[in-house]
Structures are given as structure tokens and as C-alpha cells.
Coordinates of C-alpha atoms and ligand atoms in Angstrom, one line a residue:
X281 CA 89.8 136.5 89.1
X282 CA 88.3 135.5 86.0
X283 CA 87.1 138.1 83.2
X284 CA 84.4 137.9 80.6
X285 CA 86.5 137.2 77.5
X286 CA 88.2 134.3 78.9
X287 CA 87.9 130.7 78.4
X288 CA 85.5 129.3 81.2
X289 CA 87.7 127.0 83.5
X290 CA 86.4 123.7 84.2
X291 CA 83.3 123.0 86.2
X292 CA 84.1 123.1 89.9
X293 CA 84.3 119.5 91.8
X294 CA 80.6 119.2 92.7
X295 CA 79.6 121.3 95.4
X296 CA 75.9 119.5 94.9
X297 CA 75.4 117.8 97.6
X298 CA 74.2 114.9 96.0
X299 CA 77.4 113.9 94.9
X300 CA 78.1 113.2 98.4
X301 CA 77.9 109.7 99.1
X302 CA 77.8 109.8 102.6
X303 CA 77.4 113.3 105.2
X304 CA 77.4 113.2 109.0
X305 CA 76.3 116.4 110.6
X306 CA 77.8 117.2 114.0
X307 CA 77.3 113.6 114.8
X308 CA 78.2 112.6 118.4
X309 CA 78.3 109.2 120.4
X310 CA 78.5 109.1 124.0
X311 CA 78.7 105.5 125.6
X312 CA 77.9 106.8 129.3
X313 CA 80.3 109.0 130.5
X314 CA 82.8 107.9 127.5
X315 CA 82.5 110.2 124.2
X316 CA 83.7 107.8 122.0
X317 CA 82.9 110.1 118.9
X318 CA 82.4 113.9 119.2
X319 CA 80.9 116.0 117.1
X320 CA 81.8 115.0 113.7
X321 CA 80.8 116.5 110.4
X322 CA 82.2 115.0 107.0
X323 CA 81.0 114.7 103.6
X324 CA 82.1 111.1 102.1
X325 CA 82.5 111.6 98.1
X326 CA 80.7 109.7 95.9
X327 CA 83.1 107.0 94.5
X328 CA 86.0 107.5 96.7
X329 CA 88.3 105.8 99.3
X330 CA 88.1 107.7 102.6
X331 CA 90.0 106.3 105.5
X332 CA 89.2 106.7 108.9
X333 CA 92.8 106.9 110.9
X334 CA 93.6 106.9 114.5
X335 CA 95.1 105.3 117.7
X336 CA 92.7 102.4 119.5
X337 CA 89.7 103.6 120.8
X338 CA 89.5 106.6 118.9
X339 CA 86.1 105.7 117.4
X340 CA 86.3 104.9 114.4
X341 CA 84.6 101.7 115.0
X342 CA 81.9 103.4 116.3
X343 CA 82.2 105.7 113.2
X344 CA 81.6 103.0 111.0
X345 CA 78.5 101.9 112.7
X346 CA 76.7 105.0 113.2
X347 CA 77.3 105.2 109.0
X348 CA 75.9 101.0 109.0
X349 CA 73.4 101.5 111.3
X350 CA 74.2 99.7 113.7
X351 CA 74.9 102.3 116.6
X352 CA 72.1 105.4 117.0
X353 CA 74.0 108.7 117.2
X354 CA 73.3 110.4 120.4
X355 CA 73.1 113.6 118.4
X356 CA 73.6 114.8 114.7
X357 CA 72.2 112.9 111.5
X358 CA 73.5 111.0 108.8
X359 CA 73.0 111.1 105.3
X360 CA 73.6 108.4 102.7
X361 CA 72.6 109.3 99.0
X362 CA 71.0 112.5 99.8
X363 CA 68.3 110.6 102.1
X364 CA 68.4 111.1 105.9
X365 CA 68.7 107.4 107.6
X366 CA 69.3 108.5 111.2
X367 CA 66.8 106.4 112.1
X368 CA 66.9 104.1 109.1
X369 CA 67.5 100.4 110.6
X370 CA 70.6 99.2 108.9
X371 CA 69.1 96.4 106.6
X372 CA 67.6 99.8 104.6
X373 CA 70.4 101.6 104.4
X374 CA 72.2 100.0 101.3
X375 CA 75.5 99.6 103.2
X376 CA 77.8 96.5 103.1
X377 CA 79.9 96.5 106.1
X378 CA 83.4 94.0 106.7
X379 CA 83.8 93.7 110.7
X380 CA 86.4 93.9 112.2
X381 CA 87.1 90.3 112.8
X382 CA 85.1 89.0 109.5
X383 CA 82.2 87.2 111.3
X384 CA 81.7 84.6 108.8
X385 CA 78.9 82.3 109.6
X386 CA 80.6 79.1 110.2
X387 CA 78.1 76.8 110.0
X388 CA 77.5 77.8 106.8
X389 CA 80.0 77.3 103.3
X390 CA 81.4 80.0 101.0
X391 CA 78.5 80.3 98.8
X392 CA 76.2 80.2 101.5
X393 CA 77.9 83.0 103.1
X394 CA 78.1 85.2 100.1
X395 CA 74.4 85.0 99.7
X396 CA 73.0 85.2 103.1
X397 CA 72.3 88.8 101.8
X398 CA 70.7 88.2 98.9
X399 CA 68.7 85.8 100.1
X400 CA 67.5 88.0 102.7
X401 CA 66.4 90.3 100.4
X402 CA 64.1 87.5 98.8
X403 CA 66.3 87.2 95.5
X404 CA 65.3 84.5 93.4
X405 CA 67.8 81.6 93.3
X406 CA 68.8 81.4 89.8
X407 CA 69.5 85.0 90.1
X408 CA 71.4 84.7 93.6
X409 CA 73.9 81.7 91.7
X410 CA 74.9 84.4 89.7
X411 CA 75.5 87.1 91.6
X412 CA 77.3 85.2 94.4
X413 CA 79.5 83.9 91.3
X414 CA 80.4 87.0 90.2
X415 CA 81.4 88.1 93.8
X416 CA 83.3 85.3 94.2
X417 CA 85.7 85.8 90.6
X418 CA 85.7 89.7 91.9
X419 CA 87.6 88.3 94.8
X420 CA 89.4 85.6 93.0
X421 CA 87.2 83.2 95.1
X422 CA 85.9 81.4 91.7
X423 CA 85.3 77.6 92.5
X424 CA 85.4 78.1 95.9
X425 CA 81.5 78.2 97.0
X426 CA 81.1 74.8 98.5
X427 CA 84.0 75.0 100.7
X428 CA 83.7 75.3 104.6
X429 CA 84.5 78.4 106.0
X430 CA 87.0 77.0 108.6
X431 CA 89.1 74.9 105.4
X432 CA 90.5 78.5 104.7
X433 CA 93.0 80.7 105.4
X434 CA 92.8 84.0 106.6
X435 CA 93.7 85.9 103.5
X436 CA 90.5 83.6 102.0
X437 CA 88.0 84.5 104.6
X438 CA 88.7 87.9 104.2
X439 CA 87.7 87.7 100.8
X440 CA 84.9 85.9 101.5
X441 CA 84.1 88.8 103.6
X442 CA 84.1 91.2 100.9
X443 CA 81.8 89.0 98.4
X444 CA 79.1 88.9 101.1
X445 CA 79.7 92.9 101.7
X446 CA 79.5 93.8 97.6
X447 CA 77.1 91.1 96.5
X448 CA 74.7 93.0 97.6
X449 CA 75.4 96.1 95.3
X450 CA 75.7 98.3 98.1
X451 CA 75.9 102.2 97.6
X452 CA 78.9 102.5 100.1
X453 CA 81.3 99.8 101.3
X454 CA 82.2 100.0 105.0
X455 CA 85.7 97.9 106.0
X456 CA 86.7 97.6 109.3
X457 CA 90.7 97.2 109.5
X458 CA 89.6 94.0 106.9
X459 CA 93.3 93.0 106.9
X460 CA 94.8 93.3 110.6
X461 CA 94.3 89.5 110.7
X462 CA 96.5 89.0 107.9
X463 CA 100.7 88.3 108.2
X464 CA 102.4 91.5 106.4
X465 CA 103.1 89.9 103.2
X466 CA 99.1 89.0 102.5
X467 CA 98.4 92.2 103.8
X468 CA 100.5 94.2 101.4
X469 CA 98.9 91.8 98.5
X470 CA 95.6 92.4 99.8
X471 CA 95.8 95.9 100.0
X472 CA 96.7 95.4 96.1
X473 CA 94.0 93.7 95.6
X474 CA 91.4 96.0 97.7
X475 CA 92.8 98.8 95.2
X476 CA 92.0 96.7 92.5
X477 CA 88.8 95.9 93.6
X478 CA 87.6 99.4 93.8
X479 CA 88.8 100.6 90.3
X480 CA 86.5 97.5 89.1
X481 CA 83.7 98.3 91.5
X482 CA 84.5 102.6 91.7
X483 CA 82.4 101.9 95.4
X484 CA 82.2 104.4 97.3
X485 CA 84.7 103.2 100.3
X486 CA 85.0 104.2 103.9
X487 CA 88.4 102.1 105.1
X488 CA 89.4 101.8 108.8
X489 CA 92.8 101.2 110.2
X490 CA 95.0 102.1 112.8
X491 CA 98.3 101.5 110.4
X492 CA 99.0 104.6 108.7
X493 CA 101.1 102.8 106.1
X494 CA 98.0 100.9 105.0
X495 CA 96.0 104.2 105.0
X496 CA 98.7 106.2 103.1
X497 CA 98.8 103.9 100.2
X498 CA 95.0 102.9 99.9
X499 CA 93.3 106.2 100.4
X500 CA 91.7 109.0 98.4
X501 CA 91.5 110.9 101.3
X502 CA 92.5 110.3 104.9
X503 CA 90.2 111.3 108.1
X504 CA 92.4 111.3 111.7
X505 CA 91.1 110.5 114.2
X506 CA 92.1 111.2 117.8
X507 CA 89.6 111.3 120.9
X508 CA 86.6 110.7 118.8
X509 CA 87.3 114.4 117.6
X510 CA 88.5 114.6 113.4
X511 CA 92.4 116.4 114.1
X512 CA 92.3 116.6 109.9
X513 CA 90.8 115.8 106.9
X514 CA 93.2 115.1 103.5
X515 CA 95.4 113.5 100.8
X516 CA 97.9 111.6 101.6
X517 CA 100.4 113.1 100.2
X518 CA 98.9 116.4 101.8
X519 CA 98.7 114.8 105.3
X520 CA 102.2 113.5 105.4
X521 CA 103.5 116.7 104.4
X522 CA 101.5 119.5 106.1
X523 CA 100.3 118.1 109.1
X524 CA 97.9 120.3 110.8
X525 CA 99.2 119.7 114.3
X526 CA 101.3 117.8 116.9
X527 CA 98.9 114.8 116.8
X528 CA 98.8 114.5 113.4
X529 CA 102.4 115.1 112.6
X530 CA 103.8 112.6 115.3
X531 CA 100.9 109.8 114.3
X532 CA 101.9 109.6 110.5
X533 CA 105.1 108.4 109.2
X534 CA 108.1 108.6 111.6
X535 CA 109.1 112.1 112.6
X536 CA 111.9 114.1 114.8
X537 CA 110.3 116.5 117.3
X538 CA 112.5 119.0 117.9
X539 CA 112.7 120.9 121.6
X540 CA 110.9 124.0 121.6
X541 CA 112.5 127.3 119.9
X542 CA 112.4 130.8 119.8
X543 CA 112.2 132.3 116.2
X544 CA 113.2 135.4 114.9
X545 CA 113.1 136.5 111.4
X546 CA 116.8 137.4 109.7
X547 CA 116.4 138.7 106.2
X548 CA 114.7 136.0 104.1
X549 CA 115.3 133.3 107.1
X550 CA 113.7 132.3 110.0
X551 CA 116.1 131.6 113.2
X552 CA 114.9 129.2 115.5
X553 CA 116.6 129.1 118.8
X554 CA 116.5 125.6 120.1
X555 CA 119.4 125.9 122.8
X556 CA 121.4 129.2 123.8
X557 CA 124.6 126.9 121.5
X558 CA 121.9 125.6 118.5
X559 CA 120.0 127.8 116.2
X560 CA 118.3 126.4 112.7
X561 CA 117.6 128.4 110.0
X562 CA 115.0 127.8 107.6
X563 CA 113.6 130.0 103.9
X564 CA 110.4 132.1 105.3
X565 CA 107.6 130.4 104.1
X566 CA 104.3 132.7 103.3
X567 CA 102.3 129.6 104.8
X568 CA 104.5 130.3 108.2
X569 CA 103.3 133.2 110.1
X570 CA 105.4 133.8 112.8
X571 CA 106.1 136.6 115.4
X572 CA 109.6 137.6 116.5
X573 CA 110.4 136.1 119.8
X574 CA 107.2 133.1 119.4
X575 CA 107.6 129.8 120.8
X576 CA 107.5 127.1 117.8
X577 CA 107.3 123.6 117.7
X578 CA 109.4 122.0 114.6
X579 CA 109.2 118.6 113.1
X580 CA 111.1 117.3 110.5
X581 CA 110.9 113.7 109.0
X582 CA 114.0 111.1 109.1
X583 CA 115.1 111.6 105.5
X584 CA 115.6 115.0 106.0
X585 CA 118.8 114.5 108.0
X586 CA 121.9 114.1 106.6
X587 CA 125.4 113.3 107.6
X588 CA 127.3 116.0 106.5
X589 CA 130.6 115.5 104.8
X590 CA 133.7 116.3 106.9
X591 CA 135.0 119.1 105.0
X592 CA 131.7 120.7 104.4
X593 CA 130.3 123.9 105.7
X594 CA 126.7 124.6 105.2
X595 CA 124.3 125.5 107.4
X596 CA 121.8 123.6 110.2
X597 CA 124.9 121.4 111.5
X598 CA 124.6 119.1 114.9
X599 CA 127.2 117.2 116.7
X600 CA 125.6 113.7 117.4
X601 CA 127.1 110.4 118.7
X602 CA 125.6 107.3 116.5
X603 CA 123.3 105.4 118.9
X604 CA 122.0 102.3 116.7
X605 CA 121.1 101.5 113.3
X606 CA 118.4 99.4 112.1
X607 CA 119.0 98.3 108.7
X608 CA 115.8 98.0 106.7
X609 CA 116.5 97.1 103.1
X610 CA 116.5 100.1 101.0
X611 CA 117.4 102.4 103.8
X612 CA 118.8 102.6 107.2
X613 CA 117.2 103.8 110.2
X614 CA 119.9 105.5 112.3
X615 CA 120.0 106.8 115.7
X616 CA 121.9 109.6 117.2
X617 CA 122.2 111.6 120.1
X618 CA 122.6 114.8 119.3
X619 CA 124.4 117.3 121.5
X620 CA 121.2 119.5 123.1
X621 CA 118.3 117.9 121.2
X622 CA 118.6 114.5 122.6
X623 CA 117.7 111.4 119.8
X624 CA 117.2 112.2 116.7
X625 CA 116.3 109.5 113.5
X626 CA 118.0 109.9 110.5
X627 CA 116.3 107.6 107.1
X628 CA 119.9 107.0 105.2
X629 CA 119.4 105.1 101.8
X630 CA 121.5 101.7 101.4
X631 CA 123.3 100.0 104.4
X632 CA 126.7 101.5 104.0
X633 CA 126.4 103.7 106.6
X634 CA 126.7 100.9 109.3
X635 CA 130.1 100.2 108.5
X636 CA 131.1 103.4 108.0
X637 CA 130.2 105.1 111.2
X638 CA 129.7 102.0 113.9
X639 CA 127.5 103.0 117.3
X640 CA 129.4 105.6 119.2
X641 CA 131.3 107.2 116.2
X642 CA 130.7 111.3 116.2
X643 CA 129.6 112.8 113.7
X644 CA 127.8 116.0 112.4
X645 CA 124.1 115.5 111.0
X646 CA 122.8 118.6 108.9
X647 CA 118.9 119.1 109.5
X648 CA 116.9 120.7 106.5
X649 CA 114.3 122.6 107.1
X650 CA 112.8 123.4 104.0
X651 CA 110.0 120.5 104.2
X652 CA 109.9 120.9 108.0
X653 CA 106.5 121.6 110.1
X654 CA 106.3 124.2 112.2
X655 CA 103.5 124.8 114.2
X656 CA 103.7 127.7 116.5
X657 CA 103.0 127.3 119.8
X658 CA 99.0 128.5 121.1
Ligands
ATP837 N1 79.3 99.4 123.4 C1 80.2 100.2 124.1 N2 80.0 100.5 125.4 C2 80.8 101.3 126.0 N3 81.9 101.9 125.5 C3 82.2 101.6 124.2 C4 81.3 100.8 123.4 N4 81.8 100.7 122.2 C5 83.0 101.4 122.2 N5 83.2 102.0 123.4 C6 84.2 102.9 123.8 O1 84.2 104.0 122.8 C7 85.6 104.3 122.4 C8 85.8 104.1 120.9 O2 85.7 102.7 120.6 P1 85.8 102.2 119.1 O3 85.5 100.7 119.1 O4 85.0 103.0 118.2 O5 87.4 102.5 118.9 P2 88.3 102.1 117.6 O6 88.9 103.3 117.1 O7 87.5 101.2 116.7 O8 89.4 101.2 118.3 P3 90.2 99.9 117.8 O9 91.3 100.4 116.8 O10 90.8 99.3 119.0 O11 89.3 99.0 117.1 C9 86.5 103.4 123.3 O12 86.9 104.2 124.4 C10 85.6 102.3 123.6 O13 86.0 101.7 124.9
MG838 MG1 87.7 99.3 116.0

């Protein structure tokens, strides 16, 4: 609580909505009896990078092209720049979408491509050279107008993609898993490059993917998806550590689900009962309201299991049998069994591990709770 003699704090993020770039209001999509998006409201910040996150056939496809215009919303209304274009035909709407699968016109070379918009909109042709030039070095295309669009690689007709999306100045940018096509390694420099590209451009992006990698390290903000129904709305950083539920939790990073418990609360710990031989304990947390005897659901991430040294003591200790162990560079993934719980993933830094303790060895894993999610069970 503030009082009068104090410095004022710094104005509030903007709660005016015309700093929204995009907002959807309750906006549903029903293909027959299929509701591939349902009821979905979310403000889209000016200038950001919003992903929109989920399995196949979640919707965010059809997300996407309820914001381009190119799918009517069976009910709800959209918003782009503080002007309702629910029934704006998409040519007006000031969008530049990236399909899925690029469609490039073929018949047609780079430059031709890039400008198809522009010319569209009637632009002069001395001024179109220059525009489709500048999208071109944006995308580090320069040189490459008069080039067919089939005597380039995939990594290039992506880009080309992008040109013809942000040639046309648009006030959002609307990609639609733009780099699935692409082997990892281009991906990973593309996804550079798409970063790049918007701290150049500061367009307002909406991103779709189903890899949550991709989504962790490109996004401002991260929207899942599941069902057509939004499960949450948040930061990456945010998302991967408080999940709001099961979905979320299990669909972001890897991540050990844990049979179900009883808890109780013992002094400044919380017990969790997950067999009548296994009980956890874990700090209470004031974001963790739980009632003695509730059912809880926990789920704790791979690099929050350890091997515990022999002689150790210390608390949250499970016998486990080594299953397998993927070796992955910088880490090892490692599977056990463990006594009660069944498989379990451990992230281990290094490769060491794989001599140390080949499939079958026994050995005790401690499980640390302290950055674990616990959702209580409804
Ligand atoms: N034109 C259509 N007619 C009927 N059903 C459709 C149509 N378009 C999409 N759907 C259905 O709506 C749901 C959402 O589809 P959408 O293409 O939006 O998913 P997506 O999340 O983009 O999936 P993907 O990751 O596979 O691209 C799916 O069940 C899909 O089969
Ligand atoms: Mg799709």
C-alpha cells in the first residue's frame, strides 16, 4: 500500500486497451459437431511474441485464422488495433500470415513472390523494388530476387516466406510452425534468426508450434492449448516452473508424475504418502494449500533427482534399479525403476554415470521437492 509522501512507483504496464495488439473475446469455432476452438479470450500485447502451444489438433491453426481472417468465428469478436474486424475480410485487416507449409507461388521467382502483396495493394513499382529489397536483406535473402522458387532449399523458402509476410508492414505477424519443415540444425538457426528478426522489426508476433522447445526459447509469453480450450497463459520461465495443471505440467519439458499421495502437514513439512513404505517430504509452501488427509498429484522435473551418495543420509530416498541411459551431450537421461513408483527419469550432467552404474545396478535416487508441482487433486 502506497502512502502520500512516497515516491510514485512506475506507471503500471498499460492497462489501455489500445496497447493491445490483438483481443479475442470468448471467440469459439465449431466445425460441425467438432469444437476445434472454444471460447477463447486473450489480449495479444502490442510488440510481443505470443506463442500458441499445444498437441495436434488443438486449434491453433484455426486460432491463427480467425486472427487473419481467414476462418469466421462461430461466436465472439476479434479485435486488432483497437478496431473490431470480425467481419473484416482478411485483405483489410493488416495481418501477414506464414502457412503452415509456406505456400510459395511457384510459378512465380523470389522477388515476384515477395511483392505479390504490394502489388496487390496497387504500390507503385519503383516503390515496390525497394521495399521487396529491404525484405529480402531483412531475411538475408539480398541478391536472391530472380531466383525460382523450387532452386531453394527449405531454410530459403522459409525466408522467402517471411519477406512476403513483413513486406507488407503488417501490424501483427502471424507464423504457422514456419520451421517444422526444417532439419533440427536450421531450425535452431532459424529460430536465431526469427529472434533477430523481431528485435529489428519489434512486430507484434503470434508464433505457432507444437514443439515446446521452440516455444520456450522464442516466446514472450506462451498460450497452451489443449482441446481448443487455453489450459494457461504465461512466461516461459513461469510455465515451466508453475504449471497450472496436469496438462500443462506433463506437455512442457519432461517431467516424473508421481502416483497419487496422501499429505499431511508435520511441523514446517508437508508428508506426502505415496505407498504405505514411501513418504516425501517437502518445505510448506504458502502457494500450496493443502488439507490434512487430501489426495495430491506431484510432479517433479528430471534434474531434480539425484543419486545419492552411499554413505549419505538425507531425506526423500528411493531404491531404484537403473533401466537405461540415453546419453545426450551435456547430460544424461537415465532410467530407473524405482521400488513403488514404477519409472522414474533422472537428467544427470556429463556421461560418467553410464559407466558408473551400468543397467540393472541398484541404487538410491533422492527426489527434491522444493521445485516440485503439486496440484491437489479436485
Ligand atoms: N475445415 C475444417 N473442417 C472440419 N474440421 C476442421 C477443419 N479445420 C480444422 N478442423 C478440425 O479442428 C480441430 C483443430 O484443427 P487445427 O488445424 O486448428 O489444429 P492444429 O492445432 O493447427 O493442429 P496441427 O498441429 O496438426 O497443425 C481438429 O480437430 C481439426 O480436425
Ligand atoms: Mg496447424
Amino acid at each position: 500500500m502506497r502512502t502520500d509522501n512516497e515516491a510514485a512507483p512506475p506507471p503500471p504496464p498499460a492497462a489501455d486497451p489500445a496497447a493491445n495488439a490483438v483481443e479475442l473475446v470468448g471467440v469459439s469455432k465449431n466445425f460441425g459437431a467438432v469444437a476445434a476452438v472454444h471460447t477463447v479470450t486473450l489480449a495479444i500485447r502490442q510488440g510481443e511474441v505470443l506463442t500458441l502451444l499445444g498437441p495436434s489438433g488443438c486449434g491453433k491453426t484455426t486460432l491463427l485464422n480467425i486472427i487473419a481472417g481467414f476462418e469466421e468465428p462461430t461466436r465472439g469478436r476479434i479485435q486488432i488495433d483497437g478496431r473490431d474486424v470480425t467481419l473484416t475480410p482478411p485483405h483489410l485487416r493488416d495481418t501477414g500470415m506464414v502457412f503452415q507449409n509456406y505456400a510459395l507461388f511457384p510459378h512465380m521467382n523470389v522477388f515476384e513472390n515477395v511483392a505479390f502483396g504490394l502489388s496487390m495493394r496497387r504500390m507503385p513499382k519503383a516503390r515496390i523494388a525497394i521495399e521487396v529489397s529491404r525484405a529480402l536483406e531483412m531475411v538475408k535473402l539480398e541478391g536472391l530476387g530472380g531466383r525460382r522458387v523450387r532452386q531453394l532449399s527449405g531454410g530459403q523458402q522459409q525466408r522467402v516466406a517471411l519477406a512476403r509476410a513483413i513486406v507488407i508492414q503488417p501490424k501483427v505477424l502471424l507464423l504457422d510452425e514456419p520451421l517444422s519443415a526444417l532439419d533440427k540444425n536450421l531450425r535452431g538457426q532459424m529460430q536465431i534468426e526469427l529472434k533477430e528478426l523481431h528485435d529489428r522489426t519489434g512486430l507484434t508476433t503470434v508464433f505457432v508450434t507444437h514443439d515446446q522447445g521452440e516455444a520456450l526459447s522464442l516466446s514472450d509469453r506462451i498460450v497452451v492449448l489443449n482441446r481448443g480450450e487455453i489450459q494457461q497463459i504465461a512466461a516461459p520461465l513461469e510455465l515451466y516452473r508453475r504449471p497450472a495443471n496436469g496438462f500443462v505440467a506433463s506437455f512442457i519439458g519432461d517431467i516424473n508424475h508421481l502416483p497419487p499421495a496422501e499429505c499431511h502437514r508435520y511441523g514446517s513439512d508437508i508428508l506426502f504418502r505415496l505407498t504405505p513404505a514411501i513418504e516425501l517430504a517437502m518445505p510448506a509452501r504458502a502457494d500450496l494449500a493443502l488439507r490434512d488427509d487430501q489426495k495430491a498429484h506431484i510432479f517433479v522435473r528430471p534434474e531434480h533427482l539425484r543419486i545419492a551418495d552411499e554413505t549419505g543420509e538425507g531425506r526423500n530416498r528411493v531404491l531404484c534399479q537403473v533401466v537405461t541411459h540415453v546419453y545426450q551431450g551435456t547430460h544424461t537421461l537415465t532410467r530407473v525403476e524405482a521400488v513403488g513408483l514404477g519409472l522414474l527419469q533422472l537428467r544427470i550432467p556429463g556421461g560418467e554415470i553410464i559407466e558408473r552404474t551400468p543397467p540393472g545396478s541398484r541404487i538410491v535416487v533422492t527426489i527434491n521437492l522444493d521445485e516440485a508441482t503439486v496440484l491437489a487433486e479436485a
